[in-house]
XYZ file of C-alpha atoms in Angstrom:
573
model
C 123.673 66.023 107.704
C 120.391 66.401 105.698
C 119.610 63.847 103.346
C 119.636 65.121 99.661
C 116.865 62.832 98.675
C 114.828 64.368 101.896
C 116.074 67.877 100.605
C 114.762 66.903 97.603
C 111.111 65.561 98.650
C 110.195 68.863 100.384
C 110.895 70.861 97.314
C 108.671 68.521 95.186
C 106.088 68.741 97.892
C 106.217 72.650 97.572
C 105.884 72.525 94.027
C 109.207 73.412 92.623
C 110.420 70.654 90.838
C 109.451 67.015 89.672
C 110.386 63.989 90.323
C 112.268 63.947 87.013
C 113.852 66.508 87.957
C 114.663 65.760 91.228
C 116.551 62.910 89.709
C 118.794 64.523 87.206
C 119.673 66.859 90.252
C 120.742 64.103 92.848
C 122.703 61.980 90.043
C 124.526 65.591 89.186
C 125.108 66.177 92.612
C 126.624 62.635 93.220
C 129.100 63.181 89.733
C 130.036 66.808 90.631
C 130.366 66.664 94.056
C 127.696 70.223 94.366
C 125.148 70.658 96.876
C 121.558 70.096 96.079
C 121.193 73.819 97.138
C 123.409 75.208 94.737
C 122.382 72.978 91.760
C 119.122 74.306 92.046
C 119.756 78.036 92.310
C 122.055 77.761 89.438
C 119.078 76.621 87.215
C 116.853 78.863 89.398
C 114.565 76.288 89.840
C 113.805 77.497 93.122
C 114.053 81.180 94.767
C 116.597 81.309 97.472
C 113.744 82.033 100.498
C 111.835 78.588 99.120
C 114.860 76.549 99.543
C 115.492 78.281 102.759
C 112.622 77.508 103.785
C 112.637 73.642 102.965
C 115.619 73.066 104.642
C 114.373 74.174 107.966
C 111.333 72.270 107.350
C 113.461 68.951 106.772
C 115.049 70.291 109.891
C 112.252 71.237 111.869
C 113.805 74.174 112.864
C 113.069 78.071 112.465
C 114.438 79.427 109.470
C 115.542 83.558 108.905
C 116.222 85.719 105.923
C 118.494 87.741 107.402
C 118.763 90.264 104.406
C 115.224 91.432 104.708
C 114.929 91.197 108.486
C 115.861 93.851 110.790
C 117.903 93.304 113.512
C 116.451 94.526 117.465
C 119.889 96.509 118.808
C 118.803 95.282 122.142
C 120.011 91.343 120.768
C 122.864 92.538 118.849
C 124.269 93.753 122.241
C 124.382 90.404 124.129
C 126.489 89.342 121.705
C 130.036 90.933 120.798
C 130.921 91.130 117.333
C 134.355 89.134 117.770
C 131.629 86.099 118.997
C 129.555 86.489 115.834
C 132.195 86.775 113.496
C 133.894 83.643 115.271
C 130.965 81.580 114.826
C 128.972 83.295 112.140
C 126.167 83.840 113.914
C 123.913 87.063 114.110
C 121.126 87.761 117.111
C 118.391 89.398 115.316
C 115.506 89.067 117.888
C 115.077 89.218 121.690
C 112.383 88.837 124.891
C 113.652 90.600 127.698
C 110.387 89.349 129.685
C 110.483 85.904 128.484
C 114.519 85.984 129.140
C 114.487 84.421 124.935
C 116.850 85.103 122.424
C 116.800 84.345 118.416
C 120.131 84.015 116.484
C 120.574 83.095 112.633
C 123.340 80.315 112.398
C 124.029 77.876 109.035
C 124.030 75.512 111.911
C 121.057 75.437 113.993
C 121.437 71.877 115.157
C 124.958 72.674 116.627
C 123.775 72.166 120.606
C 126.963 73.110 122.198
C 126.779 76.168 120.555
C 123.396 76.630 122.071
C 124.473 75.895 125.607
C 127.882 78.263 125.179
C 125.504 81.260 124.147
C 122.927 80.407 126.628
C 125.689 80.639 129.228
C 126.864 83.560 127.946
C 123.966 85.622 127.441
C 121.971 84.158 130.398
C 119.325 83.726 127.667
C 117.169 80.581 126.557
C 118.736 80.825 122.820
C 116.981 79.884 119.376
C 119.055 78.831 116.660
C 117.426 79.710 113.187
C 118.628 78.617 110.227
C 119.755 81.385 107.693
C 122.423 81.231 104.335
C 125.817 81.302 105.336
C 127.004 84.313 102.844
C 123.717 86.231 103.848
C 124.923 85.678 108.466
C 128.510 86.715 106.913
C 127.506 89.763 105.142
C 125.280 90.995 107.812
C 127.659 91.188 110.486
C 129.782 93.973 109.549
C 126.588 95.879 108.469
C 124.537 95.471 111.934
C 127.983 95.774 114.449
C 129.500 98.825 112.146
C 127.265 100.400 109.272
C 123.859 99.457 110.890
C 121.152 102.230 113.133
C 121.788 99.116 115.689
C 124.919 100.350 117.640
C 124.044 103.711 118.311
C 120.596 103.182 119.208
C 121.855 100.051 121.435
C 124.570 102.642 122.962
C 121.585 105.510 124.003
C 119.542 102.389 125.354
C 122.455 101.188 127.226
C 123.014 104.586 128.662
C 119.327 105.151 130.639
C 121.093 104.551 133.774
C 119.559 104.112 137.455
C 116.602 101.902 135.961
C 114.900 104.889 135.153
C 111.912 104.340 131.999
C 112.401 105.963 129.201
C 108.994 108.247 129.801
C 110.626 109.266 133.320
C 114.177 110.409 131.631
C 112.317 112.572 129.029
C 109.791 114.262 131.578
C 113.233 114.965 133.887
C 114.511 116.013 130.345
C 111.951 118.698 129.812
C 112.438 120.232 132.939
C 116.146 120.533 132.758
C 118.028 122.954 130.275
C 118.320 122.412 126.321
C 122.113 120.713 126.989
C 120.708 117.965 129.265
C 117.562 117.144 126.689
C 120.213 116.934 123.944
C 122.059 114.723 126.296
C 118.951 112.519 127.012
C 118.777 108.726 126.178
C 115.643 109.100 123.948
C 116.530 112.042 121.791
C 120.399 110.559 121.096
C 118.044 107.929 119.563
C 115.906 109.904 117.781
C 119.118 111.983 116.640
C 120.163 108.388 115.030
C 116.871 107.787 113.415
C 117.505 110.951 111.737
C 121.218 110.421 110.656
C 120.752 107.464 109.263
C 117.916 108.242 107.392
C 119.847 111.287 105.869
C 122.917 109.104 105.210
C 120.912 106.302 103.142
C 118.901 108.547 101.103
C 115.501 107.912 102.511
C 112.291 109.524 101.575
C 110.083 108.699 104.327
C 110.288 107.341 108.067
C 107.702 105.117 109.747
C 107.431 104.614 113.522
C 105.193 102.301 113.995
C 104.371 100.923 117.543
C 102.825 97.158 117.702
C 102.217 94.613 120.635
C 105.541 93.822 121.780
C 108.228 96.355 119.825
C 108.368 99.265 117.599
C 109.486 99.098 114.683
C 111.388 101.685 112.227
C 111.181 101.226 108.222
C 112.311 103.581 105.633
C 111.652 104.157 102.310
C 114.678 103.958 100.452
C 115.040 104.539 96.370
C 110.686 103.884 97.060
C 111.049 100.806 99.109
C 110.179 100.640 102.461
C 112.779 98.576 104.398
C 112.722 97.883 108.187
C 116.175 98.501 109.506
C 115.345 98.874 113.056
C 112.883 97.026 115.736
C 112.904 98.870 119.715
C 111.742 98.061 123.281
C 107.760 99.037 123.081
C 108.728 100.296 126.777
C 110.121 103.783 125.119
C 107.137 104.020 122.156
C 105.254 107.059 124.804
C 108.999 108.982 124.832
C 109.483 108.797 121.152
C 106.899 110.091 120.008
C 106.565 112.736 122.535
C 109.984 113.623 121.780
C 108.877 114.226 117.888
C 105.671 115.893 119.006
C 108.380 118.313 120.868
C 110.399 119.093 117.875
C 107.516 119.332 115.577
C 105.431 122.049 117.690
C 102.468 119.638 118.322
C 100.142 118.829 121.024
C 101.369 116.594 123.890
C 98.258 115.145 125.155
C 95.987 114.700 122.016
C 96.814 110.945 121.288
C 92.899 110.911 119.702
C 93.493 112.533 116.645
C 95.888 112.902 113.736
C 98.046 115.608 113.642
C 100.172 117.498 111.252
C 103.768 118.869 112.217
C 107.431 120.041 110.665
C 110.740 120.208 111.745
C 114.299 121.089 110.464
C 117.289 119.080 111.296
C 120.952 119.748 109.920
C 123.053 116.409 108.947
C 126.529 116.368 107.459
C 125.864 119.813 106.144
C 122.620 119.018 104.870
C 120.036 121.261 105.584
C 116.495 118.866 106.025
C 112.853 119.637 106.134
C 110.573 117.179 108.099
C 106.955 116.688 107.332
C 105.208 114.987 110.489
C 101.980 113.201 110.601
C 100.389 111.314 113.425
C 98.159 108.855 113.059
C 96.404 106.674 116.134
C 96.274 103.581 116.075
C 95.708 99.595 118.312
C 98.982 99.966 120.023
C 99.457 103.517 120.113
C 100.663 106.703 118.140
C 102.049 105.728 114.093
C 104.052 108.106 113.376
C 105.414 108.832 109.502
C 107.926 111.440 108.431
C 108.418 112.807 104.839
C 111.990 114.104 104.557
C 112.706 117.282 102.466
C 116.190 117.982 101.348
C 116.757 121.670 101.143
C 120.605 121.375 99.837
C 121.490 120.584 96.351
C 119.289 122.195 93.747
C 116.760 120.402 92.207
C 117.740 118.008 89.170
C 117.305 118.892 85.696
C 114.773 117.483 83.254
C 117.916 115.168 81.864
C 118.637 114.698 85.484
C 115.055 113.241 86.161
C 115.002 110.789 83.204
C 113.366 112.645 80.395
C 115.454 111.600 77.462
C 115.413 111.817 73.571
C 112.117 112.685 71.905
C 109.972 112.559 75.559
C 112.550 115.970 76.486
C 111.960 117.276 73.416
C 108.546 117.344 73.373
C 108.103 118.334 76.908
C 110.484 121.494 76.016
C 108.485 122.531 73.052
C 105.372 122.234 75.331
C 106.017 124.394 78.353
C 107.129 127.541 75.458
C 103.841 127.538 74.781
C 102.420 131.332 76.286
C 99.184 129.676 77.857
C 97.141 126.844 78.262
C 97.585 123.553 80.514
C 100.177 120.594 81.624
C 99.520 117.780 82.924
C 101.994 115.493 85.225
C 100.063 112.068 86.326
C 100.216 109.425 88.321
C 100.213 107.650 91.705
C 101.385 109.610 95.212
C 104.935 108.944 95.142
C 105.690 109.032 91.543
C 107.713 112.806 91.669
C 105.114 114.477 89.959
C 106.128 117.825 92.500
C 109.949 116.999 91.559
C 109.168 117.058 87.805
C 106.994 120.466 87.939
C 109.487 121.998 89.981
C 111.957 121.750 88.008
C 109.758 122.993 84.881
C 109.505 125.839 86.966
C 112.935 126.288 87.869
C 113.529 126.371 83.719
C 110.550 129.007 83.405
C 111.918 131.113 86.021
C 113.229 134.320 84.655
C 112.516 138.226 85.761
C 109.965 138.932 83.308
C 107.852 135.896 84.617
C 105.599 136.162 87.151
C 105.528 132.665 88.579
C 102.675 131.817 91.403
C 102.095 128.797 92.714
C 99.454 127.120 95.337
C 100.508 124.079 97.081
C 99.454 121.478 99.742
C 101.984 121.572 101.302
C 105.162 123.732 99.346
C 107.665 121.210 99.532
C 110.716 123.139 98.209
C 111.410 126.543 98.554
C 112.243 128.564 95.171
C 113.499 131.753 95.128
C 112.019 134.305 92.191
C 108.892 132.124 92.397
C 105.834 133.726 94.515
C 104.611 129.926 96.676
C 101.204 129.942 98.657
C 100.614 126.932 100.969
C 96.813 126.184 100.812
C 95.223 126.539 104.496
C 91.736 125.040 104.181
C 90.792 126.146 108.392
C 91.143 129.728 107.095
C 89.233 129.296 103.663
C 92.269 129.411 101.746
C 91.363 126.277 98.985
C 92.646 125.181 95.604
C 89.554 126.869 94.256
C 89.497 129.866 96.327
C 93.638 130.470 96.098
C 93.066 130.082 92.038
C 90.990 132.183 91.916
C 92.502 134.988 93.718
C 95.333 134.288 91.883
C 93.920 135.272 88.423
C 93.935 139.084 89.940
C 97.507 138.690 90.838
C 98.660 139.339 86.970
C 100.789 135.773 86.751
C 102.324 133.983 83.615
C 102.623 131.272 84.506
C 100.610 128.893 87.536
C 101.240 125.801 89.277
C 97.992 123.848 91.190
C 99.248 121.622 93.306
C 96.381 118.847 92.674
C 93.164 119.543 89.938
C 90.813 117.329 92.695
C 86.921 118.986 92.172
C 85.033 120.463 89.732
C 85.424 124.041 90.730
C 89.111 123.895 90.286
C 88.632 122.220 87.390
C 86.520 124.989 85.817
C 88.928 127.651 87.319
C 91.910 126.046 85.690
C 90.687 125.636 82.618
C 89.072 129.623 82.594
C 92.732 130.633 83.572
C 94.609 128.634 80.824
C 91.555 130.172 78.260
C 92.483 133.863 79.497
C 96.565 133.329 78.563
C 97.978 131.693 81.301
C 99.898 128.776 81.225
C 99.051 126.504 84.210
C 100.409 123.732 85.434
C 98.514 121.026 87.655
C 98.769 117.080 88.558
C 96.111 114.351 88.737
C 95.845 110.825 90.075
C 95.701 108.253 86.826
C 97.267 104.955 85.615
C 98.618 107.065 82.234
C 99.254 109.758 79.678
C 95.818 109.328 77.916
C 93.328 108.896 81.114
C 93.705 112.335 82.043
C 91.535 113.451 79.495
C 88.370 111.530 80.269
C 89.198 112.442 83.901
C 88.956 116.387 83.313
C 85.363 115.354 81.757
C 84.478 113.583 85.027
C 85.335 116.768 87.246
C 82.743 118.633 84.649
C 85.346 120.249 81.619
C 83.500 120.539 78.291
C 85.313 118.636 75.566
C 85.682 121.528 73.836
C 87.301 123.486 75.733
C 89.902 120.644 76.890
C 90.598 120.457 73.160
C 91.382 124.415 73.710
C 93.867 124.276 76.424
C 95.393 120.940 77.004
C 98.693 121.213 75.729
C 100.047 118.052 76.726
C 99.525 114.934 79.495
C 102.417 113.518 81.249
C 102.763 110.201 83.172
C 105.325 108.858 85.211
C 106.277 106.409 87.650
C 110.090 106.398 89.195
C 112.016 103.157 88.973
C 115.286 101.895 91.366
C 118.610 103.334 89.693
C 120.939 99.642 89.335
C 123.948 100.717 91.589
C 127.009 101.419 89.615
C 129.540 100.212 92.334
C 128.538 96.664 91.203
C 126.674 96.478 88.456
C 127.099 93.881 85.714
C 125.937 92.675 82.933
C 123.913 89.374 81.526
C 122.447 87.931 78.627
C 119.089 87.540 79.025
C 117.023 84.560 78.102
C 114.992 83.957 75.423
C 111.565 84.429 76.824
C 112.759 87.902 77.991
C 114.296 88.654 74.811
C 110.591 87.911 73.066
C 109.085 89.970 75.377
C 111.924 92.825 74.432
C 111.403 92.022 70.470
C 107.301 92.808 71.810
C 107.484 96.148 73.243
C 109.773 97.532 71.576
C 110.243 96.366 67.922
C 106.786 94.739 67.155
C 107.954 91.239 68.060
C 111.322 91.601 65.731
C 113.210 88.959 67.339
C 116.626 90.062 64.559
C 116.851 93.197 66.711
C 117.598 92.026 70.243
C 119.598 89.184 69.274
C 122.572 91.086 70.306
C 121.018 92.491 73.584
C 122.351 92.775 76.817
C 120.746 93.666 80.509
C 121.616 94.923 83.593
C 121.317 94.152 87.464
C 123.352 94.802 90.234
C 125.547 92.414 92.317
C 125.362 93.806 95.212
C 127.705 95.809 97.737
C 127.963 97.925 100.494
C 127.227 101.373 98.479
C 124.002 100.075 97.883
C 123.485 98.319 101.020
C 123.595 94.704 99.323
C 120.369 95.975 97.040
C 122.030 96.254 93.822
C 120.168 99.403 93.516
C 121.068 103.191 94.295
C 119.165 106.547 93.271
C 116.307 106.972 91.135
C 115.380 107.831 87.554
C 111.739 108.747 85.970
C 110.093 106.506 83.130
C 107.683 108.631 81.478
C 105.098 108.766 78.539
C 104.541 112.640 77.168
C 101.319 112.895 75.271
C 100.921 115.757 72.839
C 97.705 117.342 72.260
C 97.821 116.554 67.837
C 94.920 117.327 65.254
C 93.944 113.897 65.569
C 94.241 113.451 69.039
C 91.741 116.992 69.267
C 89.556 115.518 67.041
C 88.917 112.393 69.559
C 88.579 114.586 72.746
C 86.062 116.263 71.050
C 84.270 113.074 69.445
C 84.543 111.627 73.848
C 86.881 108.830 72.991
C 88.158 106.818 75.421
C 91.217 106.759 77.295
C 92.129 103.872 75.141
C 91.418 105.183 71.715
C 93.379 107.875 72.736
C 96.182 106.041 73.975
C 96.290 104.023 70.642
C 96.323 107.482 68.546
C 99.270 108.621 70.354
C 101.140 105.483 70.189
C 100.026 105.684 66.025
C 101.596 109.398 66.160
C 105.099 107.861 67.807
C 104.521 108.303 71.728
C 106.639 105.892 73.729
C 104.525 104.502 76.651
C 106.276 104.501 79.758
C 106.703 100.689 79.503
C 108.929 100.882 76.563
C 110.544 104.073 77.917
C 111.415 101.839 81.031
C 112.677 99.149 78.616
C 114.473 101.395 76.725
C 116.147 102.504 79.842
C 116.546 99.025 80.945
C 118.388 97.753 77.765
C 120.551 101.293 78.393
C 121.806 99.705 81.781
C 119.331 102.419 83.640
C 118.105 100.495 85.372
C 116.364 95.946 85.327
C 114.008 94.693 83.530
C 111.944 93.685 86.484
C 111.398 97.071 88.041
C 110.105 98.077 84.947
C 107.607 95.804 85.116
C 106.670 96.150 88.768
C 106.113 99.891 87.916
C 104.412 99.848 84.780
C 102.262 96.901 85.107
C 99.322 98.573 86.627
C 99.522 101.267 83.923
C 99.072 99.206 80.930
């Protein structure tokens, strides 16, 4: 049993509370009966990890956050799921060389349970302590909803102790039934799956000293779901190299690949890039959905006066849009579906991309191909002699291209392009930097767009709070000038958590934007070389939302929290 007044020392040690406090909290926890523990979440004086944490340190055991921590499928199957649930306990971590095994348990000091699973297993077992609710709620995940089971089922069948790099060369020489058959690609089948079935963006195989280990970027988070046997690393990525029509034997270089894969009806695209590294090949895979449409402006996030605006500004017959901001952010998403608005017969839609993500029929795509001399610059260029309405740039990245854009928009074309900034308003100095005259980006630039993409709260659970006063100021701040009257009455948003989301409390995506529209006044600075800032200001003077209050806006709505607002949009302030 640990002492509450050790309990306590280690969290004053770390910093969390006072001795004051730590007083108020023992004599409460000795009138209510509570735990220490849950006292202090309940006044969040402490995040959940720290007091995780502390306890194991009063302990002087291992602690685990099982949430965040993916679980090897080579553990999970030396222990049944009837044991686990029985004694809520999850393996999360094993050394077949070193004969070791880690499992999270509430009670890590519990030594008979030690010797039962080392019996069992025929493994030296760790106990690590982990949260109680978080060992109960990952059980049913890992044995049923998990990658874990499947892959643990292909590892379990490479019979005959054949390696995994001697089942995929016997593979390759045997017909297209037995390779589909094959340990290694049932796993990489699985990899694919369950990226489909969770939504994710982007896979990373990433090979390291003793594993490899599997993340994916889900809603724009990358999560590790899935650590394997470093043994089969070679067969993996050979496999992929297979699929995506690369070379087998150049492990020196990076290389570029694609695939297609079908799952659950969905038809995928797979962008594949290699990358060498210590311990081997990295390999990272950009999944393209070719199945259901792209989404619609409302769809994406663009609400209210930021739609409007945006509407009114790709009617105009030439001149130049701008979408902004970091890799990631959906700039591609947000042009195509511009395009897929503009799209009618008597357009003539061209557009030169790097690479063309998504396929649109009635619209004439060019992927750029820089080994034959097909460029931005050069493509644009040729372009202008192709008689088009309307063109899309993939990226505005050098001078020429610059200059060729802007000579395009000037001869009645509307073009549309992206560029790397923290905001709306930087753009313009940045088209000065790659060498456009002032005066002609007062000509042409018809409006700057900047946008980030923020976690969706899951609807399954979400639920409502009233947030505190600090938050509230900082509301009453962004939004209403530091009017405190006006939020009084407002409520926010998170989610609770469940399996729809995968215990996140998010699901999907929407955009937070800020649309800046080229005004009199706003021409006048371009051409006086004002700052990004004194531009900014102007447009905020003229009624542009920023795309922090946007994302408050949308937070307040029950969009999406208050806190991955923030995480998005400070860097752009």
């Amino acid at each position: 049993m640990l002492s509450p007044k050790v309990y306590l020392a280690s969290l004053i040690e770390a910093g969390y509370i006072d001795q004051a406090a730590a007083d108020k909290l023992e004599l409460e926890s000795l009138q209510t009966g509570k735990e220490i523990e849950t006292l202090v979440l309940s006044y969040n004086l402490a995040p959940k990890g720290a007091l995780l944490e502390a306890k194991a340190k009063c302990l002087n055991v291992p602690s685990i956050n099982i949430e965040s921590t993916a679980i090897n499928p080579s553990a999970l199957s030396l222990i049944s799921r009837n044991l686990a649930t029985h004694y809520k306990i999850i393996p999360f971590q094993v050394d077949t060389v070193n004969k070791s095994l880690q499992i999270a348990t509430a009670d890590p000091l519990n030594l008979n349970l030690q010797n039962f699973l080392e019996q069992k297993t025929g493994y030296h077992v760790q106990l690590c302590l982990g949260y109680p609710q978080d060992i109960e709620k990952a059980i049913p995940i890992a044995y049923t909803q998990n990658i874990a089971p499947d892959v643990t089922k292909a590892l379990a069948d490479n019979q005959d102790g054949q390696t995994f790099a001697q089942s995929q060369e016997q593979s390759t020489k045997q017909s297209a039934q037995n390779i589909s058959e094959s340990p290694i690609t049932k796993i990489v089948d699985t990899i694919l799956n369950f990226a489909s079935q969770s939504r994710a963006s982007d896979i990373h195989i990433e090979p390291q000293s003793t594993q490899t280990r599997v993340r994916y970027r889900i809603d724009g988070i990358l999560q590790e779901k899935l650590v394997l046997p470093n043994a089969i690393h070679e067969s993996l990525v050979s496999r992929l190299k297979i699929m995506s029509d690369l070379k087998l034997d150049e492990r020196r270089v990076p290389q570029d690949g694609r695939f297609s894969f079908k799952s659950n009806d969905n038809e995928i695209d797979v962008r594949v890039s290699t990358l060498p590294l210590v311990f081997g090949e990295k390999i990272v895979m950009r999944l393209l959905r070719k199945s259901g449409g792209l989404p619609t402006l409302l769809e994406l996030g663009l609400q209210n006066m930021n739609l409007k605006l945006l509407q009114t500004a790709i009617e105009h017959p030439y001149g130049i849009i701008l979408v902004t901001g970091p890799t990631g952010s959906g700039k591609t998403t947000t042009l195509y579906s511009v395009l897929t608005i503009l799209n009618k017969p008597t357009r003539n839609i061209v557009t030169l991309e790097d690479p063309v993500e998504y396929q649109i029929n009635g619209i004439n795509q060019v992927q750029i191909n820089a080994q034959a001399g097909l460029t931005f610059a050069t493509g644009l260029r040729s372009f202008l002699r192709q008689d088009p309405n309307v063109i899309l740039v993939g990226e505005i990245r050098d001078g020429e291209t610059t200059q060729l854009a802007v000579q395009a928009a000037l001869t009645g074309h509307l073009v549309f392009s992206t560029l790397h900034t923290n905001n709306a308003a930087t753009a313009i100095p940045r088209l000065t930097d790659l060498g456009a005259e002032p005066f002609l980006i007062s000509s042409v630039l018809v409006a700057s767009i900047a946008q980030r993409i923020a976690r969706r709260i899951c609807e399954r659970c979400k639920i409502q709070y009233k947030p505190p006063p600090e938050v509230l100021e900082q509301i009453a701040s962004t939004l209403f000038a530091g009017n405190l009257e006006k939020v009084q009455s407002a409520v926010l948003y998170k989610g609770s958590g469940c399996d729809a989301c995968d215990h996140t409390g998010y699901h999907g995506r929407i955009g937070v934007f800020e649309v800046l529209t080229i005004t009199p006044a706003i021409n006048k600075l371009i051409l006086q070389h004002a700052s990004a800032e004194e531009i900014e200001a102007q447009a905020v003077s003229e009624g542009m939302l920023t795309m922090r209050q946007d994302g408050f806006f949308k937070a307040t709505a029950g969009y999406t929290t208050l806190e991955e607002v923030m995480r998005l949009t400070d860097v752009a302030k």
